[in-house]
């Protein structure tokens, strides 16, 4: 079976979770797993399917660290057997054990092969443990915190694998070695439409689905009354999670407000991008702010939609007309008098409204705002490009050299202080993960950077690398000085 599919080969020392990862990748994809005898340590082959593509998974077994005579030979044996057909090597390490000399030795050997490899830091069972993966960045390969037993982080690992496999797959097709049906569909962008009752969430969804005249299939949701709607636009697939329809007969407005928060939170658990809908006639209410705070805390990308903007403009024009009439000594607008007073500026109204939104939702300063009317369709076409930008920024990977050049050349490091005003030096920065983009900084002291400086860094980072609509996270770690071993002494 080897040679027909791009091969992902799992290597590592014993007890780091290689077999668990193999079972996770293959077992949940209903793959066929077979043993191939004839070598000192059996290799296990299996298939996995991810985003419409098939790939071969190979588990190479572990190395016996206690048998010093066999360690180098076994490492080379595993490498030679696996690397012959490997498109990507995955070095599995244990986050709880930290970076061991054997891990480093394996990494050095993999590097000499010239094959691409990544590091799967296993047993990261909680978000609070993700910082344990920081030390493995020293190896110099992409790092993916995972929990193979539970499946956490495995999606990102498979996405990275497919990114490596694409050129390989095309080469195989050209050589006539692989099936011609390798092209895969991109996964749909998961979008949750959230907001208070009666702000126009369902109307917006119907507008987005109807104007494209694409196939829309209602799929029963897994959370209360949420209904998924799949839409294809300009060759890109979207799955919208509608959290609307929560009002019930006999329920009070207060209960409906509470239900809207529950629905929003459940929708956020499933989505990549949250579309927060606000009633343009009412402005930002306490309920809007509460739902917005959940969106920010969830780490999802956010687009703010000011709906019913056509009605808000009419209301503002009427108010301006009344003011103008009052100034002329009239009690009210005469019949047939146009809504537009001479000095009414709709652009200025939008500017002032956005300023108000930013003031009330300061924690979503990174979220783009679009003014539209879901009912008439006015400006609704501007929403899709914003969703795409947020999705792309959310999953953007920035090369470590580019980050450190930015840090060195464009960031004022003198502004970095702790809450006690002690200067902090950032030695090194690297991207630890995506969705949302998370950056690991190594500093000269353990005290956390002041929040104002972190905000400054975030703003500079967004401007440099176009991180639109997505939250940015920072992890600060104390740089450990290298300790000289006794064997280094003269």
Coordinates of C-alpha atoms in Angstrom, one line a residue, residues 54-263:
X54 CA -6.6 10.2 1.7
X55 CA -3.2 9.8 3.3
X56 CA -1.1 7.0 4.6
X57 CA -0.3 7.0 8.3
X58 CA 2.8 5.0 9.5
X59 CA 3.6 4.2 13.1
X60 CA 7.3 3.3 13.5
X61 CA 7.3 2.2 17.1
X62 CA 9.6 3.4 19.8
X63 CA 13.3 3.5 20.6
X64 CA 14.7 1.6 23.7
X65 CA 16.7 4.3 25.6
X66 CA 18.2 1.8 28.1
X67 CA 19.9 -0.3 25.4
X68 CA 22.8 2.0 24.5
X69 CA 24.1 -0.3 21.8
X70 CA 20.8 -0.3 20.0
X71 CA 19.9 3.4 20.3
X72 CA 21.8 4.8 17.3
X73 CA 21.1 1.7 15.1
X74 CA 17.4 1.7 15.9
X75 CA 17.1 5.4 15.3
X76 CA 18.7 5.0 11.9
X77 CA 16.7 1.9 11.1
X78 CA 13.4 3.6 11.8
X79 CA 14.4 6.6 9.9
X80 CA 15.6 4.7 6.8
X81 CA 12.5 2.5 6.6
X82 CA 10.0 5.3 7.1
X83 CA 11.7 8.2 5.2
X84 CA 11.9 6.3 1.9
X85 CA 8.3 7.1 1.1
X86 CA 7.5 9.8 3.7
X87 CA 6.1 13.1 2.6
X88 CA 6.1 14.4 6.2
X89 CA 7.6 13.2 9.4
X90 CA 5.9 13.9 12.8
X91 CA 8.2 13.8 15.8
X92 CA 6.0 13.0 18.8
X93 CA 7.3 14.3 22.2
X94 CA 5.8 14.4 25.7
X95 CA 4.9 17.8 27.1
X96 CA 5.0 16.5 30.6
X97 CA 8.5 15.1 30.4
X98 CA 9.9 18.2 28.6
X99 CA 12.6 18.2 26.0
X100 CA 14.9 15.2 26.5
X101 CA 18.3 14.5 25.0
X102 CA 16.8 11.6 23.0
X103 CA 14.2 14.0 21.5
X104 CA 17.0 16.3 20.4
X105 CA 19.0 13.4 19.0
X106 CA 16.0 12.3 17.0
X107 CA 15.4 15.8 15.7
X108 CA 19.0 16.1 14.6
X109 CA 18.7 12.8 12.7
X110 CA 15.5 13.8 11.0
X111 CA 17.0 17.2 10.0
X112 CA 19.8 15.4 8.1
X113 CA 17.4 13.5 5.9
X114 CA 16.2 16.7 4.2
X115 CA 12.6 15.7 4.7
X116 CA 10.1 18.1 6.2
X117 CA 9.1 17.4 9.8
X118 CA 7.0 18.9 12.5
X119 CA 6.8 18.4 16.2
X120 CA 3.6 17.1 17.9
X121 CA 3.8 18.0 21.6
X122 CA 1.5 15.4 23.1
X123 CA -0.4 15.3 26.4
X124 CA -1.4 18.9 26.3
X125 CA -4.8 18.2 27.8
X126 CA -5.8 21.7 28.8
X127 CA -5.4 25.2 27.4
X128 CA -3.5 26.1 30.5
X129 CA -0.8 23.5 29.6
X130 CA -0.1 24.9 26.1
X131 CA 2.8 26.9 27.4
X132 CA 4.5 23.6 28.3
X133 CA 5.1 23.3 24.5
X134 CA 7.3 26.4 24.4
X135 CA 10.6 24.6 25.1
X136 CA 10.2 22.5 22.0
X137 CA 10.5 25.6 19.7
X138 CA 14.2 25.3 20.4
X139 CA 14.3 22.4 17.9
X140 CA 13.5 24.7 15.1
X141 CA 10.5 23.0 13.5
X142 CA 6.8 23.8 13.6
X143 CA 5.3 22.9 16.9
X144 CA 1.7 21.6 17.4
X145 CA 0.3 21.1 20.9
X146 CA -2.0 18.1 20.9
X147 CA -3.8 15.7 23.2
X148 CA -3.9 12.5 21.0
X149 CA -6.2 10.7 23.5
X150 CA -8.9 13.4 23.2
X151 CA -8.2 14.7 19.7
X152 CA -7.4 18.2 20.8
X153 CA -5.1 20.0 18.3
X154 CA -5.1 17.1 15.8
X155 CA -7.0 19.1 13.2
X156 CA -4.3 21.7 13.0
X157 CA -1.7 18.9 12.7
X158 CA -3.6 17.4 9.8
X159 CA -4.1 20.8 8.1
X160 CA -0.3 21.3 8.2
X161 CA 0.2 17.8 6.8
X162 CA -2.1 18.5 3.8
X163 CA -0.2 21.8 3.2
X164 CA 2.9 19.7 2.7
X165 CA 1.2 17.0 0.7
X166 CA -0.3 19.2 -2.0
X167 CA 2.8 19.4 -4.2
X168 CA 3.6 15.8 -3.5
X169 CA 0.1 14.7 -4.6
X170 CA 0.3 16.7 -7.8
X171 CA 3.7 15.2 -8.6
X172 CA 2.2 11.7 -8.1
X173 CA -0.7 12.4 -10.3
X174 CA 1.6 13.7 -13.0
X175 CA 3.6 10.5 -12.8
X176 CA 0.5 8.3 -13.0
X177 CA 1.1 6.9 -9.5
X178 CA -2.0 8.2 -7.7
X179 CA -5.7 8.3 -8.4
X180 CA -6.8 11.3 -10.4
X181 CA -9.4 12.3 -7.8
X182 CA -7.1 13.9 -5.3
X183 CA -8.3 17.5 -5.5
X184 CA -10.2 18.2 -2.3
X185 CA -12.9 20.7 -1.3
X186 CA -11.9 23.4 1.1
X187 CA -13.6 23.0 4.5
X188 CA -16.6 25.4 4.9
X189 CA -16.0 28.5 7.0
X190 CA -18.1 28.1 10.1
X191 CA -20.0 31.3 10.8
X192 CA -22.3 32.0 13.8
X193 CA -24.8 34.8 13.5
X194 CA -25.3 36.1 17.0
X195 CA -27.2 38.9 18.7
X196 CA -30.3 39.9 20.7
X197 CA -33.8 38.9 19.6
X198 CA -35.3 40.9 16.7
X199 CA -32.1 42.5 15.5
X200 CA -32.5 40.8 12.1
X201 CA -30.4 37.6 12.4
X202 CA -32.7 35.4 10.4
X203 CA -33.4 38.1 7.9
X204 CA -29.7 38.5 7.3
X205 CA -29.3 34.7 6.9
X206 CA -32.1 34.6 4.4
X207 CA -30.6 37.5 2.5
X208 CA -27.2 35.9 2.4
X209 CA -28.7 32.6 1.2
X210 CA -31.3 34.0 -1.2
X211 CA -29.3 36.5 -3.1
X212 CA -26.6 33.9 -4.1
X213 CA -29.3 31.5 -5.4
X214 CA -27.0 28.6 -4.3
X215 CA -28.1 25.3 -2.8
X216 CA -29.1 25.8 0.8
X217 CA -29.7 22.7 2.8
X218 CA -31.1 23.0 6.4
X219 CA -29.2 20.5 8.6
X220 CA -30.6 19.8 12.1
X221 CA -28.3 21.4 14.6
X222 CA -26.9 19.8 17.8
X223 CA -27.8 22.7 20.0
X224 CA -31.4 23.6 20.9
X225 CA -32.9 25.5 17.9
X226 CA -29.8 26.2 16.0
X227 CA -30.1 25.4 12.3
X228 CA -27.1 25.1 10.0
X229 CA -27.4 26.6 6.5
X230 CA -24.7 25.8 3.9
X231 CA -24.0 28.4 1.2
X232 CA -21.6 28.4 -1.6
X233 CA -20.5 31.8 -2.9
X234 CA -17.7 32.5 -5.5
X235 CA -16.4 28.9 -5.1
X236 CA -16.1 29.2 -1.3
X237 CA -18.2 27.2 1.1
X238 CA -19.8 28.6 4.3
X239 CA -21.8 27.0 7.0
X240 CA -23.9 29.5 8.9
X241 CA -25.1 28.7 12.4
X242 CA -28.3 30.7 12.9
X243 CA -28.9 31.4 16.6
X244 CA -32.2 33.1 15.9
X245 CA -35.8 32.0 16.6
X246 CA -35.6 31.9 20.4
X247 CA -38.7 33.8 21.3
X248 CA -41.6 31.6 22.5
X249 CA -45.2 32.4 23.2
X250 CA -45.7 33.2 26.8
X251 CA -42.0 34.0 27.4
X252 CA -41.0 37.4 28.7
X253 CA -38.6 39.7 27.0
X254 CA -36.1 39.2 29.9
X255 CA -36.2 35.4 29.3
X256 CA -35.7 35.9 25.6
X257 CA -32.7 38.1 26.3
X258 CA -31.2 35.4 28.5
X259 CA -31.9 32.7 25.9
X260 CA -30.2 34.8 23.2
X261 CA -27.0 34.8 25.3
X262 CA -27.2 31.0 25.8
X263 CA -27.7 30.5 22.0

